[in-house]
CSV table of C-alpha atoms and ligand atoms in Angstrom, one decimal:
chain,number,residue,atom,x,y,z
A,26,UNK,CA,16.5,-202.7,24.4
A,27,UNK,CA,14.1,-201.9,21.6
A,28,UNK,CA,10.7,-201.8,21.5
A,29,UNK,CA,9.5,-205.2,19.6
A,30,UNK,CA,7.1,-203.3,17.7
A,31,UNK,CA,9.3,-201.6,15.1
A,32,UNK,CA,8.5,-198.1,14.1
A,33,UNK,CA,9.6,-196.2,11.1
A,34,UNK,CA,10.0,-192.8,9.7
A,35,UNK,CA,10.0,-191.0,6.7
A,36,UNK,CA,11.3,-188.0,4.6
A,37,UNK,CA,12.1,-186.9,1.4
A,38,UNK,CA,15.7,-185.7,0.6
A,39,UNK,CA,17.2,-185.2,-3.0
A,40,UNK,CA,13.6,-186.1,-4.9
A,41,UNK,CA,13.2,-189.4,-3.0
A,42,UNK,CA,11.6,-191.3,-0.6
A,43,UNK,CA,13.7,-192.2,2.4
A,44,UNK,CA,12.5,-194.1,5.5
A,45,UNK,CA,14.7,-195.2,8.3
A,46,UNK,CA,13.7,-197.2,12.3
A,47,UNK,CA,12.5,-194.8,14.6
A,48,UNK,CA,14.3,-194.6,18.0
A,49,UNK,CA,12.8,-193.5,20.5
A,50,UNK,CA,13.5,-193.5,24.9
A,51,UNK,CA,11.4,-191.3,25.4
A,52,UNK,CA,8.1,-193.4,23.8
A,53,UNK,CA,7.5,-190.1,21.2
A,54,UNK,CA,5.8,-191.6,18.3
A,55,UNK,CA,7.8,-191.4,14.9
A,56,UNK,CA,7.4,-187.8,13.9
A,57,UNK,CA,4.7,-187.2,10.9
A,58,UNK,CA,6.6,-183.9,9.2
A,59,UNK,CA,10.7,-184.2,9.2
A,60,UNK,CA,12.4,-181.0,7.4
A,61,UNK,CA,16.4,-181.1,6.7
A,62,UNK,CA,18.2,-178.5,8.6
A,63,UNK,CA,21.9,-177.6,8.7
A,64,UNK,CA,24.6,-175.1,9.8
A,65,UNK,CA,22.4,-172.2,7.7
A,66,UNK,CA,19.8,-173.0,10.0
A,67,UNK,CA,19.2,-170.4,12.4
A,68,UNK,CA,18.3,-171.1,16.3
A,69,UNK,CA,15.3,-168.8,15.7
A,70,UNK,CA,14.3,-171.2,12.2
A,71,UNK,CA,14.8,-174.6,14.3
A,72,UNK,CA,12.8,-172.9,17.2
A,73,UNK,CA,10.0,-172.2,15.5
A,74,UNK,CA,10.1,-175.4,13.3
A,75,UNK,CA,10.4,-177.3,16.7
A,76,UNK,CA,7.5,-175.5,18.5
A,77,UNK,CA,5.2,-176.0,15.8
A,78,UNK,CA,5.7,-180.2,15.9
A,79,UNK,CA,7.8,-180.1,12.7
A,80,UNK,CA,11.1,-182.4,13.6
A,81,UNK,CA,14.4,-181.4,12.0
A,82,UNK,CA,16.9,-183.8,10.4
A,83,UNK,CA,20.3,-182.6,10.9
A,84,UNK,CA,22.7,-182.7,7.7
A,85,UNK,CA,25.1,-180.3,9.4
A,86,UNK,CA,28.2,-180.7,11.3
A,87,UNK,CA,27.9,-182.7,14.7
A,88,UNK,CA,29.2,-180.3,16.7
A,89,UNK,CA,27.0,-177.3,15.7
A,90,UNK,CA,24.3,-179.6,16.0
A,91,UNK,CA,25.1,-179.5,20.1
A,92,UNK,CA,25.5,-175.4,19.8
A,93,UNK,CA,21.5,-175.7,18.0
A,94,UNK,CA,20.7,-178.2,20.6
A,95,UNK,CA,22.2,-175.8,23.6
A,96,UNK,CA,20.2,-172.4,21.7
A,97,UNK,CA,17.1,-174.0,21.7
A,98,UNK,CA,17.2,-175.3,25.3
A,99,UNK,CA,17.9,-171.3,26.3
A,100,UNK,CA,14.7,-170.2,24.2
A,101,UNK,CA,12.7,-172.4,26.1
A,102,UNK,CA,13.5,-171.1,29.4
A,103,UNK,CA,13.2,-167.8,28.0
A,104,UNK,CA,9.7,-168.6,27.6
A,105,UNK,CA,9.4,-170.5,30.3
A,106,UNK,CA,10.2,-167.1,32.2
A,107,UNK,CA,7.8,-165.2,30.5
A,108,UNK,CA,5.1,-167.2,30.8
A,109,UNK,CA,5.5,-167.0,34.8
A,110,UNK,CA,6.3,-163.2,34.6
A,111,UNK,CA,2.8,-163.2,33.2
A,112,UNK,CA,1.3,-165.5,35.2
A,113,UNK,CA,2.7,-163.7,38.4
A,114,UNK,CA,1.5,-160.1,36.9
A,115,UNK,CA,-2.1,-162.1,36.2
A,116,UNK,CA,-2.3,-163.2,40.0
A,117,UNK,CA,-1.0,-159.9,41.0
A,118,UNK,CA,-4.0,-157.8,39.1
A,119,UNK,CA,-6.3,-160.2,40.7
A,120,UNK,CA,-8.9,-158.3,43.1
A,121,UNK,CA,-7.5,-160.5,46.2
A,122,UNK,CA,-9.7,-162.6,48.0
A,123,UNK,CA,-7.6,-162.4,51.2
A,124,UNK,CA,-4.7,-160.4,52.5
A,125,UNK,CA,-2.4,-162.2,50.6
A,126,UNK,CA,0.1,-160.7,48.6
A,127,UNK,CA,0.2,-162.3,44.5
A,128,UNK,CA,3.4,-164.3,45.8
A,129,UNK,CA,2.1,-166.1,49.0
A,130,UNK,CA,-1.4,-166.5,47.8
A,131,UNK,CA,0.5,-168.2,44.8
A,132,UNK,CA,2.5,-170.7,47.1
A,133,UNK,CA,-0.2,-171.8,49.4
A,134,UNK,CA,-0.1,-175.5,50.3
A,135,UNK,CA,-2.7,-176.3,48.3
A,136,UNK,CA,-1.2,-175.3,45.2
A,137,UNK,CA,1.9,-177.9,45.5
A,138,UNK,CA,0.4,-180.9,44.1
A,139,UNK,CA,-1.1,-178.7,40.6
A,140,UNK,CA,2.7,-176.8,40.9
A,141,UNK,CA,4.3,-180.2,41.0
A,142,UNK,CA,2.3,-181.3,38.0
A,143,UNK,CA,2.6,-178.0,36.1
A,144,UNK,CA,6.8,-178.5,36.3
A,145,UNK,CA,6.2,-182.0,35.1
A,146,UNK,CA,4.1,-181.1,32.6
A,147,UNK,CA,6.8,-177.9,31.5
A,148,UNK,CA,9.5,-180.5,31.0
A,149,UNK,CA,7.7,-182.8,29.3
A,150,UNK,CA,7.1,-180.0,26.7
A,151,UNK,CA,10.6,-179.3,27.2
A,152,UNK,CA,11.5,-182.6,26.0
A,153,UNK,CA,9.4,-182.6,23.6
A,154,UNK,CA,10.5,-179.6,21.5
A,155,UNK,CA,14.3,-180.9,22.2
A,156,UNK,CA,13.2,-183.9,20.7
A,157,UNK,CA,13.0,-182.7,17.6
A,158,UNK,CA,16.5,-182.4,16.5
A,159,UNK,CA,17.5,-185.5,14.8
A,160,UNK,CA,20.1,-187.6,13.3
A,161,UNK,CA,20.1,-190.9,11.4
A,162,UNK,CA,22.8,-193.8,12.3
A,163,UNK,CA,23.8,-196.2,9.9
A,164,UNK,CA,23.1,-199.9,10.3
A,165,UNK,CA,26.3,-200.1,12.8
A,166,UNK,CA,25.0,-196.9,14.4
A,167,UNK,CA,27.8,-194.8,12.8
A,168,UNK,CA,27.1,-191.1,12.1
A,169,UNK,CA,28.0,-189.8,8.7
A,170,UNK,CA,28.0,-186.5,9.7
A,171,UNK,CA,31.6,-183.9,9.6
A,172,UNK,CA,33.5,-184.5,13.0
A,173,UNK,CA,31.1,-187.3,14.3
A,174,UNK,CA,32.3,-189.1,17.3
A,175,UNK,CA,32.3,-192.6,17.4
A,176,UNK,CA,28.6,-193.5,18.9
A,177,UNK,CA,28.3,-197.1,18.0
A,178,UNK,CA,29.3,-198.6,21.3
A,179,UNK,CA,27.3,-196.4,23.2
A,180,UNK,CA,24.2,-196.8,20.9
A,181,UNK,CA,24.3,-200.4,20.9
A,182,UNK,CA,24.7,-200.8,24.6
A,183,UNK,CA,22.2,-198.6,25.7
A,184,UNK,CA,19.3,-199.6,22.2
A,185,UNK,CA,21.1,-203.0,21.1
A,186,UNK,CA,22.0,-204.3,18.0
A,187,UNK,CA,19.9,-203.1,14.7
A,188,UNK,CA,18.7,-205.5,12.5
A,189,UNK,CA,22.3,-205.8,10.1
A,190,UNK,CA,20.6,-208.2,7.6
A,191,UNK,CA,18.1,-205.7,7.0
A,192,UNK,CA,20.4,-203.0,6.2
A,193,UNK,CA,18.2,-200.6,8.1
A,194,UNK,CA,19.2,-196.9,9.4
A,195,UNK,CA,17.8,-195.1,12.3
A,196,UNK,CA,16.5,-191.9,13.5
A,197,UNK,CA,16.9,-190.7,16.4
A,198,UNK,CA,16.8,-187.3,18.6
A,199,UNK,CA,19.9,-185.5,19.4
A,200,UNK,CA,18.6,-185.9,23.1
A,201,UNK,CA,18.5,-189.6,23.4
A,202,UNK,CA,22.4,-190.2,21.9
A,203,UNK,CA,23.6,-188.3,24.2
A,204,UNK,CA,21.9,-190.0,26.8
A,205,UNK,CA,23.6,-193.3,25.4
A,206,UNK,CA,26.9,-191.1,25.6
A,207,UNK,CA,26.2,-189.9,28.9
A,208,UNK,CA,25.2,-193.7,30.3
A,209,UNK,CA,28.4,-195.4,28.5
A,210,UNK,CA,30.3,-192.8,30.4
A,211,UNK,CA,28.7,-193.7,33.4
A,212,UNK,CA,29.2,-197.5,33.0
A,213,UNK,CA,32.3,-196.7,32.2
A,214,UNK,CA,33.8,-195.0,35.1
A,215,UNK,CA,31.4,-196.4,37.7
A,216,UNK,CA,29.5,-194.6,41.2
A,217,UNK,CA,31.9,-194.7,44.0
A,218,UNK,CA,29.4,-195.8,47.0
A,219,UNK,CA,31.7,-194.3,49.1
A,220,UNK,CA,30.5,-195.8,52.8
A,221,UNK,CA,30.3,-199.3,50.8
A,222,UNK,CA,33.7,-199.0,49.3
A,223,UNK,CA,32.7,-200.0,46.0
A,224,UNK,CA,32.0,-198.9,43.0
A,225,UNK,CA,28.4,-199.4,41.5
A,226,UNK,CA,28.2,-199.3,37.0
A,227,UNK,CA,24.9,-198.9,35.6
A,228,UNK,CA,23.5,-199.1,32.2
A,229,UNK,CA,21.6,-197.1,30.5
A,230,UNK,CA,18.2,-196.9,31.6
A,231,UNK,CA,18.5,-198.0,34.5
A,232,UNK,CA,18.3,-196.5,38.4
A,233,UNK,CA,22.0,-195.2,38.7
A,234,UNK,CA,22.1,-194.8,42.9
A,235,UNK,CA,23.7,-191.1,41.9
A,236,UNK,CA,21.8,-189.9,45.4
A,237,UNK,CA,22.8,-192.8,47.8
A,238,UNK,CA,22.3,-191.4,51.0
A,239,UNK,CA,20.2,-194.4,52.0
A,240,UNK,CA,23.0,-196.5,51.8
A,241,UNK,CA,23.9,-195.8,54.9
A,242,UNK,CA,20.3,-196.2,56.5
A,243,UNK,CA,21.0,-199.9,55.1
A,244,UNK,CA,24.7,-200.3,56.8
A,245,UNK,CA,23.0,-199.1,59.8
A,246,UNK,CA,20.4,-201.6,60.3
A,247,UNK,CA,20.7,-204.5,62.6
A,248,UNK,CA,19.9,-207.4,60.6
A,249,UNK,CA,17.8,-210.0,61.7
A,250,UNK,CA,19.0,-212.7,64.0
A,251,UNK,CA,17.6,-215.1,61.4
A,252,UNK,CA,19.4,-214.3,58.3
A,253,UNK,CA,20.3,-216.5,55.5
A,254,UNK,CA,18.3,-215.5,52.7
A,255,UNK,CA,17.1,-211.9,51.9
A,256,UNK,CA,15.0,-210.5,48.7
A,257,UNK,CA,15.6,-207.3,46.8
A,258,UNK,CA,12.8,-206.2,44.9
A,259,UNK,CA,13.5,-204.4,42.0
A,260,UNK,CA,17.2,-204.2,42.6
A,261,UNK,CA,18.2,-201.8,39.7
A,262,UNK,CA,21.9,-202.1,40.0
A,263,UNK,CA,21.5,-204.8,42.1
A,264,UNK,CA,23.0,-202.3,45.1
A,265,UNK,CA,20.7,-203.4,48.0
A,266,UNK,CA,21.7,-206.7,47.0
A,267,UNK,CA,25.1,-205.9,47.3
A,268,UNK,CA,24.7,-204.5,50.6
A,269,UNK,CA,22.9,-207.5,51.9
A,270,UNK,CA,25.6,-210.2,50.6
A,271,UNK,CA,28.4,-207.8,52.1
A,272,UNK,CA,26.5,-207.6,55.3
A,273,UNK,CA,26.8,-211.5,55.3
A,274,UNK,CA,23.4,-212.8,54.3
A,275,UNK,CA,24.3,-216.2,53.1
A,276,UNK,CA,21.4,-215.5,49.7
A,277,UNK,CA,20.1,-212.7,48.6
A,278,UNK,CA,17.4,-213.3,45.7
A,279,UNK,CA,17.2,-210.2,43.0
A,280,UNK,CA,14.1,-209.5,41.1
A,281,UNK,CA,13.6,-207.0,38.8
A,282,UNK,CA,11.1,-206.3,35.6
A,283,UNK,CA,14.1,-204.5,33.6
A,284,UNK,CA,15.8,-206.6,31.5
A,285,UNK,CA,18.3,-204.2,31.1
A,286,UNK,CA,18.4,-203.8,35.3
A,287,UNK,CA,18.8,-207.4,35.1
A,288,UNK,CA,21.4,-207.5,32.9
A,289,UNK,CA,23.3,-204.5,34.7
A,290,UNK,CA,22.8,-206.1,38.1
A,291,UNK,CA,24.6,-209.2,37.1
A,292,UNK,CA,27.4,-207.8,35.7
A,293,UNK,CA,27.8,-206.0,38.8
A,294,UNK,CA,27.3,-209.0,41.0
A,295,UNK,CA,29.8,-210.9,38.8
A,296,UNK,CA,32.5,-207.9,38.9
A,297,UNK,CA,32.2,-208.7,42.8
A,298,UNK,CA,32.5,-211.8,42.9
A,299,UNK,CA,29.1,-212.4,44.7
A,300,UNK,CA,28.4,-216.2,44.3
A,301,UNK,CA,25.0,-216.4,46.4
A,302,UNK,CA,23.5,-213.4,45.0
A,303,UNK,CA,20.7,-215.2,42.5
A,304,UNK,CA,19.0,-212.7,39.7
A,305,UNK,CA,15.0,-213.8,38.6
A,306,UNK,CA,12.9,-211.4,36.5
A,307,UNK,CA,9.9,-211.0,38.4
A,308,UNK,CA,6.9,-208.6,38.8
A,309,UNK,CA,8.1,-208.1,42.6
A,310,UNK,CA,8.3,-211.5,44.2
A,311,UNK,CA,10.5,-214.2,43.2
A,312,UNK,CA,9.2,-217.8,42.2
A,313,UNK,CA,10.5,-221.3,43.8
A,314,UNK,CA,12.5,-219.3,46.6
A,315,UNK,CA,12.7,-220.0,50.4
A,316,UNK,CA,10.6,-217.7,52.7
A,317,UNK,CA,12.4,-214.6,53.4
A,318,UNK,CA,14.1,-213.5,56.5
A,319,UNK,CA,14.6,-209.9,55.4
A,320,UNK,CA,12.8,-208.8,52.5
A,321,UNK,CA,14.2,-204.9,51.0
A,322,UNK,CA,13.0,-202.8,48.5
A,323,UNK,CA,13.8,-199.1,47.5
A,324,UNK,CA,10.5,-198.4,45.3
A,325,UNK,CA,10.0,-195.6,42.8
A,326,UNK,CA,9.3,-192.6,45.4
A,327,UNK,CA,6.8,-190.5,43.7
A,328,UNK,CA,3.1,-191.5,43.1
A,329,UNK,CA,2.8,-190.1,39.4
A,330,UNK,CA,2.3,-192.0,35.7
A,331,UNK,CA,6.3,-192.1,34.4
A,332,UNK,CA,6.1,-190.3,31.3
A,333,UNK,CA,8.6,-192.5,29.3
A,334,UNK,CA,10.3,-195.6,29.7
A,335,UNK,CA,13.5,-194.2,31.2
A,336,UNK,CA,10.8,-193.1,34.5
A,337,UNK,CA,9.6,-196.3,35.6
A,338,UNK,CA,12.4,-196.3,38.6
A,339,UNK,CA,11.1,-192.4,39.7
A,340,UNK,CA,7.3,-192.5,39.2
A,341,UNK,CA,5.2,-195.6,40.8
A,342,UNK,CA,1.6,-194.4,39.0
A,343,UNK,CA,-0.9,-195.1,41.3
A,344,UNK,CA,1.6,-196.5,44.6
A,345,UNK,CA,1.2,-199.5,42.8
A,346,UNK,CA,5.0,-201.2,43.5
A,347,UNK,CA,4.5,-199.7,46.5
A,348,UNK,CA,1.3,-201.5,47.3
A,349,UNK,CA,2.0,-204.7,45.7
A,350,UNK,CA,4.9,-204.9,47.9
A,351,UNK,CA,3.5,-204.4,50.9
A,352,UNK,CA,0.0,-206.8,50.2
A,353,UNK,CA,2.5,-209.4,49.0
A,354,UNK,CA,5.2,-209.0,51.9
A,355,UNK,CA,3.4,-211.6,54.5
A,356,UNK,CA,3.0,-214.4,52.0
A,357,UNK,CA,7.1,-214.4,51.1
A,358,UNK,CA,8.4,-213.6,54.7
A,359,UNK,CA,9.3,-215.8,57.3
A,360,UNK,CA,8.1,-216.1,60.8
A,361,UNK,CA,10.2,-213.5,62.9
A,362,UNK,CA,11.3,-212.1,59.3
A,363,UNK,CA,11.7,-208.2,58.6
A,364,UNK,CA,11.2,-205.7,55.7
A,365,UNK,CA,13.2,-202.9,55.1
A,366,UNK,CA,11.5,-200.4,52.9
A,367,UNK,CA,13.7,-197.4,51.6
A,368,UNK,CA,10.8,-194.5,50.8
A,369,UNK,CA,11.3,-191.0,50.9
A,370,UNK,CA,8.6,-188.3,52.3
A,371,UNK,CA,8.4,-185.9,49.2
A,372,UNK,CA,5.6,-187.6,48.1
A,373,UNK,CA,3.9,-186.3,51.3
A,374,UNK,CA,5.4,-182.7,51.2
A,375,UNK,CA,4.1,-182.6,47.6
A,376,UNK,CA,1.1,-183.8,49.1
A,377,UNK,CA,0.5,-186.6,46.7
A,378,UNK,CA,0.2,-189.1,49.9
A,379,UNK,CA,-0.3,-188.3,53.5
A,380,UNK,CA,1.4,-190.4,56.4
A,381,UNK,CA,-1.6,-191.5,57.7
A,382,UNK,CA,-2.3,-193.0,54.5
A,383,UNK,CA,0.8,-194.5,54.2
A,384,UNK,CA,0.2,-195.9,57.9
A,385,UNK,CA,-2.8,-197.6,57.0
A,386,UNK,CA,-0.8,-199.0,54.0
A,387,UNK,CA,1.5,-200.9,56.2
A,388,UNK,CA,-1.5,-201.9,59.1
A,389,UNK,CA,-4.0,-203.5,55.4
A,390,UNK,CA,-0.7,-205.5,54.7
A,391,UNK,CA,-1.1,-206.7,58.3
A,392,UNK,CA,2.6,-204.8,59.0
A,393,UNK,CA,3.5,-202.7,61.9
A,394,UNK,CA,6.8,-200.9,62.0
A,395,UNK,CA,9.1,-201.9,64.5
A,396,UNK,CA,11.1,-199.0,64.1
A,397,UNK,CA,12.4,-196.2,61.2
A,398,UNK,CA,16.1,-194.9,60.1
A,399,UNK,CA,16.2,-191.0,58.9
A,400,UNK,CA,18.6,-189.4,56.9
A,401,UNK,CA,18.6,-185.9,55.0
A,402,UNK,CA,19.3,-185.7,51.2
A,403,UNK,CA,22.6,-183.8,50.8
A,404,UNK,CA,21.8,-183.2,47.0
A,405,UNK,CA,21.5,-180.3,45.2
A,406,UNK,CA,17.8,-180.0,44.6
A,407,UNK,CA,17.0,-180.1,48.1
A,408,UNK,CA,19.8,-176.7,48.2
A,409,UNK,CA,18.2,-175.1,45.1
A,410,UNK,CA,16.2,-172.2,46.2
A,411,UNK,CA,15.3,-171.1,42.8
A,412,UNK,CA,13.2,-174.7,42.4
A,413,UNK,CA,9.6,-173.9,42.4
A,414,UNK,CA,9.7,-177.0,44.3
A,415,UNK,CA,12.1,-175.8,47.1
A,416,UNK,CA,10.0,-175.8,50.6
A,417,UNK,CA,9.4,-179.5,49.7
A,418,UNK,CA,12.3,-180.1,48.3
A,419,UNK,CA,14.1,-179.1,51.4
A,420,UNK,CA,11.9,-180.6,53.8
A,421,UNK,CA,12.3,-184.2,52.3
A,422,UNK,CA,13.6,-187.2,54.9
A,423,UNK,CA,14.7,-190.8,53.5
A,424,UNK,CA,13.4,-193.0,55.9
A,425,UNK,CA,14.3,-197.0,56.2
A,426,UNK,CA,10.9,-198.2,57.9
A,427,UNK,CA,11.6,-201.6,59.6
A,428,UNK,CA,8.1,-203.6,59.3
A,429,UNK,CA,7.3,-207.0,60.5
A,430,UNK,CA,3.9,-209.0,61.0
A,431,UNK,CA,1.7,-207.4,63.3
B,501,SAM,C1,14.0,-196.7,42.6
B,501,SAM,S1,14.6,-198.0,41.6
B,501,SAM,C2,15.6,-198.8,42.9
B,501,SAM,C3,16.8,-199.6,42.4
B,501,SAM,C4,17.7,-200.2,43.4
B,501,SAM,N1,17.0,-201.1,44.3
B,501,SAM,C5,18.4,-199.1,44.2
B,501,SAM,O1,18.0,-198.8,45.4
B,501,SAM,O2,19.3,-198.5,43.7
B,501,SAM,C6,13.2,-199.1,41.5
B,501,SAM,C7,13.4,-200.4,40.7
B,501,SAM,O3,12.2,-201.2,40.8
B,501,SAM,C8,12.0,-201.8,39.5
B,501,SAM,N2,10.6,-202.2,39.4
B,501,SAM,C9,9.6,-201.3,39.2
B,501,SAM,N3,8.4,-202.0,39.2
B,501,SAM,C10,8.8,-203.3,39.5
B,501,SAM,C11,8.0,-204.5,39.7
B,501,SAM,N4,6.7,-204.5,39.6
B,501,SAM,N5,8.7,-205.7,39.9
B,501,SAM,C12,10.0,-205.7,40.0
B,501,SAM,N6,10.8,-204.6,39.9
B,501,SAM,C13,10.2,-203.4,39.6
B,501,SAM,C14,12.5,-200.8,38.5
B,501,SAM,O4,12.8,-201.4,37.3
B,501,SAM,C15,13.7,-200.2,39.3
B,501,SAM,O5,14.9,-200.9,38.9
């Protein structure tokens, strides 16, 4: 889905004046200097280019354009590890305040939050330098370059259509076609939610349930006695949905803010044949449905400002899904009705939200739990023990807290 606002770039290439639509995921503005570079460029060249906020327009071969892609990623983590090598030797000459060795002193809880934020903030200068490899798509989002794949389909489910009658060309990083490739593969071939039995397809940006061990925390569940209609809020996929309908709610009302969720969750719900599974784009709550006997939602987990449009199903800035859910739960939910809210606890190992906070949450809404589901993540972050991230990481619970009125 593109941005309505159309963006444009320009470079000069044989004596002339070119301009093509920008394209970007990732919300980078259109770059201001664009060089061409090709297979005489060296990784060292594109580097530096790269670092110093000059964006490259490959005229090479596709493929090598990967191997430039792959060489640059490898001289940022090169420098990535010499930064902390200094940083570490910096701490380590340190007169110590304590007893503390440079290491421990360096991981003391206090540190997580400003750790968590440094690692967001080194990937979104990762991203930013990988960004800056580009190519340019015809109107049909065909790639003229030697041994180009066919990227069309991909490109035009994951962006949509270009404007044909315009004739216009777009540019667009390296990084965000492949993450058209990577989601038309994924749409493609489908998540097996194993302990559903189904398979789950999801577009391009939107949540794919890749880490589903909630599912189960939802199979678990008794449902209410009362239960023939159910919300999801912000259903992604539409896989809480699913769950519901297979779990015999008579109708389950979607909403979403995606369009492109929206669209994904209906093809889904029509590949299942689920008839009484209704879809409404809505900022949370539906409009013009029945009170709610059971009312789930699986909100973005982490309190932090999403840094493009592809994070809005990981980072809730400020809680606030969280907290429009909950203030808004009492007004849609029937009488003896429940809510079933999926929410993970690294937010409160990374201390960006405390329990107690999170208790209070619930007892403003005028919600008190009637009882919570744990499972462990299986993934394998929470196994990586080179993360900087790993003691919280490792520590994390998904929970499914049952709340009702108080
Ligand atoms: C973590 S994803 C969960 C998706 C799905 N329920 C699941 O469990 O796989 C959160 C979803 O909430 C949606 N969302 C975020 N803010 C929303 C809002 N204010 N109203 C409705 N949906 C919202 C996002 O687009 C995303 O699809």
């Amino acid at each position: 889905m593109l941005a309505t606002q159309k963006q444009y770039v320009q470079w000069f290439e044989n004596e002339t004046l070119r301009h093509a639509r920008w394209l970007s995921e990732s919300n980078h503005l259109p770059p201001a200097r664009i060089v061409l570079v090709d297979d005489k460029t060296t990784a060292d060249e594109a580097y530096r280019l790269a670092c110093e906020g000059t964006s490259l327009l490959w005229r090479g071969d596709f493929h090598n354009a990967k191997q430039l892609l792959q060489a640059l990623k490898r001289r940022i983590e090169r420098t990535n590890e010499r930064s902390e090598q200094r940083k570490i030797k910096k701490a380590a000459n340190k007169p110590a305040k304590s007893n503390k060795t440079a290491a421990e002193s360096s991981e003391t809880p206090k540190d997580i939050p400003n750790l968590f934020h440094q690692q967001r903030q080194i990937q979104a200068q990762r991203s930013r330098i990988l960004s800056r490899l580009l190519l340019e798509l015809d109107t049909d989002y065909v790639s003229h370059l030697r041994r180009a794949p066919d990227v069309s389909t991909a490109c035009t489910a994951a962006f949509g259509q270009l404007d044909k009658a315009a004739d216009e060309s777009c540019v667009l990083s390296f990084r965000d076609l492949q993450g058209a490739l990577g989601a038309a593969q994924w749409r493609e071939k489908g998540v097996s939610i194993e302990s559903l039995g189904v398979s789950i397809y999801p577009h391009y940006g939107v949540f794919a349930p890749t880490r589903h061990e909630y599912v189960q925390l939802l199979l678990d569940a008794p449902l209410p006695t009362v239960n023939n209609v159910a919300y999801d809020i912000g259903t992604g996929t539409g896989l809480l949905a699913i769950i519901l309908a297979q779990r015999g709610v008579k109708q389950v009302v979607a909403t979403d803010l995606n369009p492109r969720a929206l669209a994904c969750a209906s093809e889904n719900f029509t590949r299942l044949e689920l008839a009484n599974v209704q879809l409404q784009q809505a900022d949370l709550y539906p409009t013009d449905a029945p009170l709610a006997n059971l009312i789930v939602c699986n909100p973005p987990w982490l309190p932090a400002k999403p840094s493009s449009s592809l994070e809005y199903a990981v980072y809730d800035a400020n809680s606030t899904m969280l907290l429009g859910f909950l203030q808004g739960a009492k007004q849609h939910l029937a009488e003896q009705g429940e809510i079933w809210l999926i929410l993970s606890d690294l937010a409160e190992h990374l201390q960006l939200r405390t329990r107690e906070e999170l208790l209070d949450w619930f007892a403003n809404a005028g919600l008190a739990v009637k009882y919570r589901l744990d499972t462990k993540p299986k993934h394998g972050r929470s196994q990586d023990d080179t993360d900087p991230l790993f003691a919280a990481r490792s520590a994390e619970v998904t929970s499914l807290w049952c709340l009702q009125r108080v």
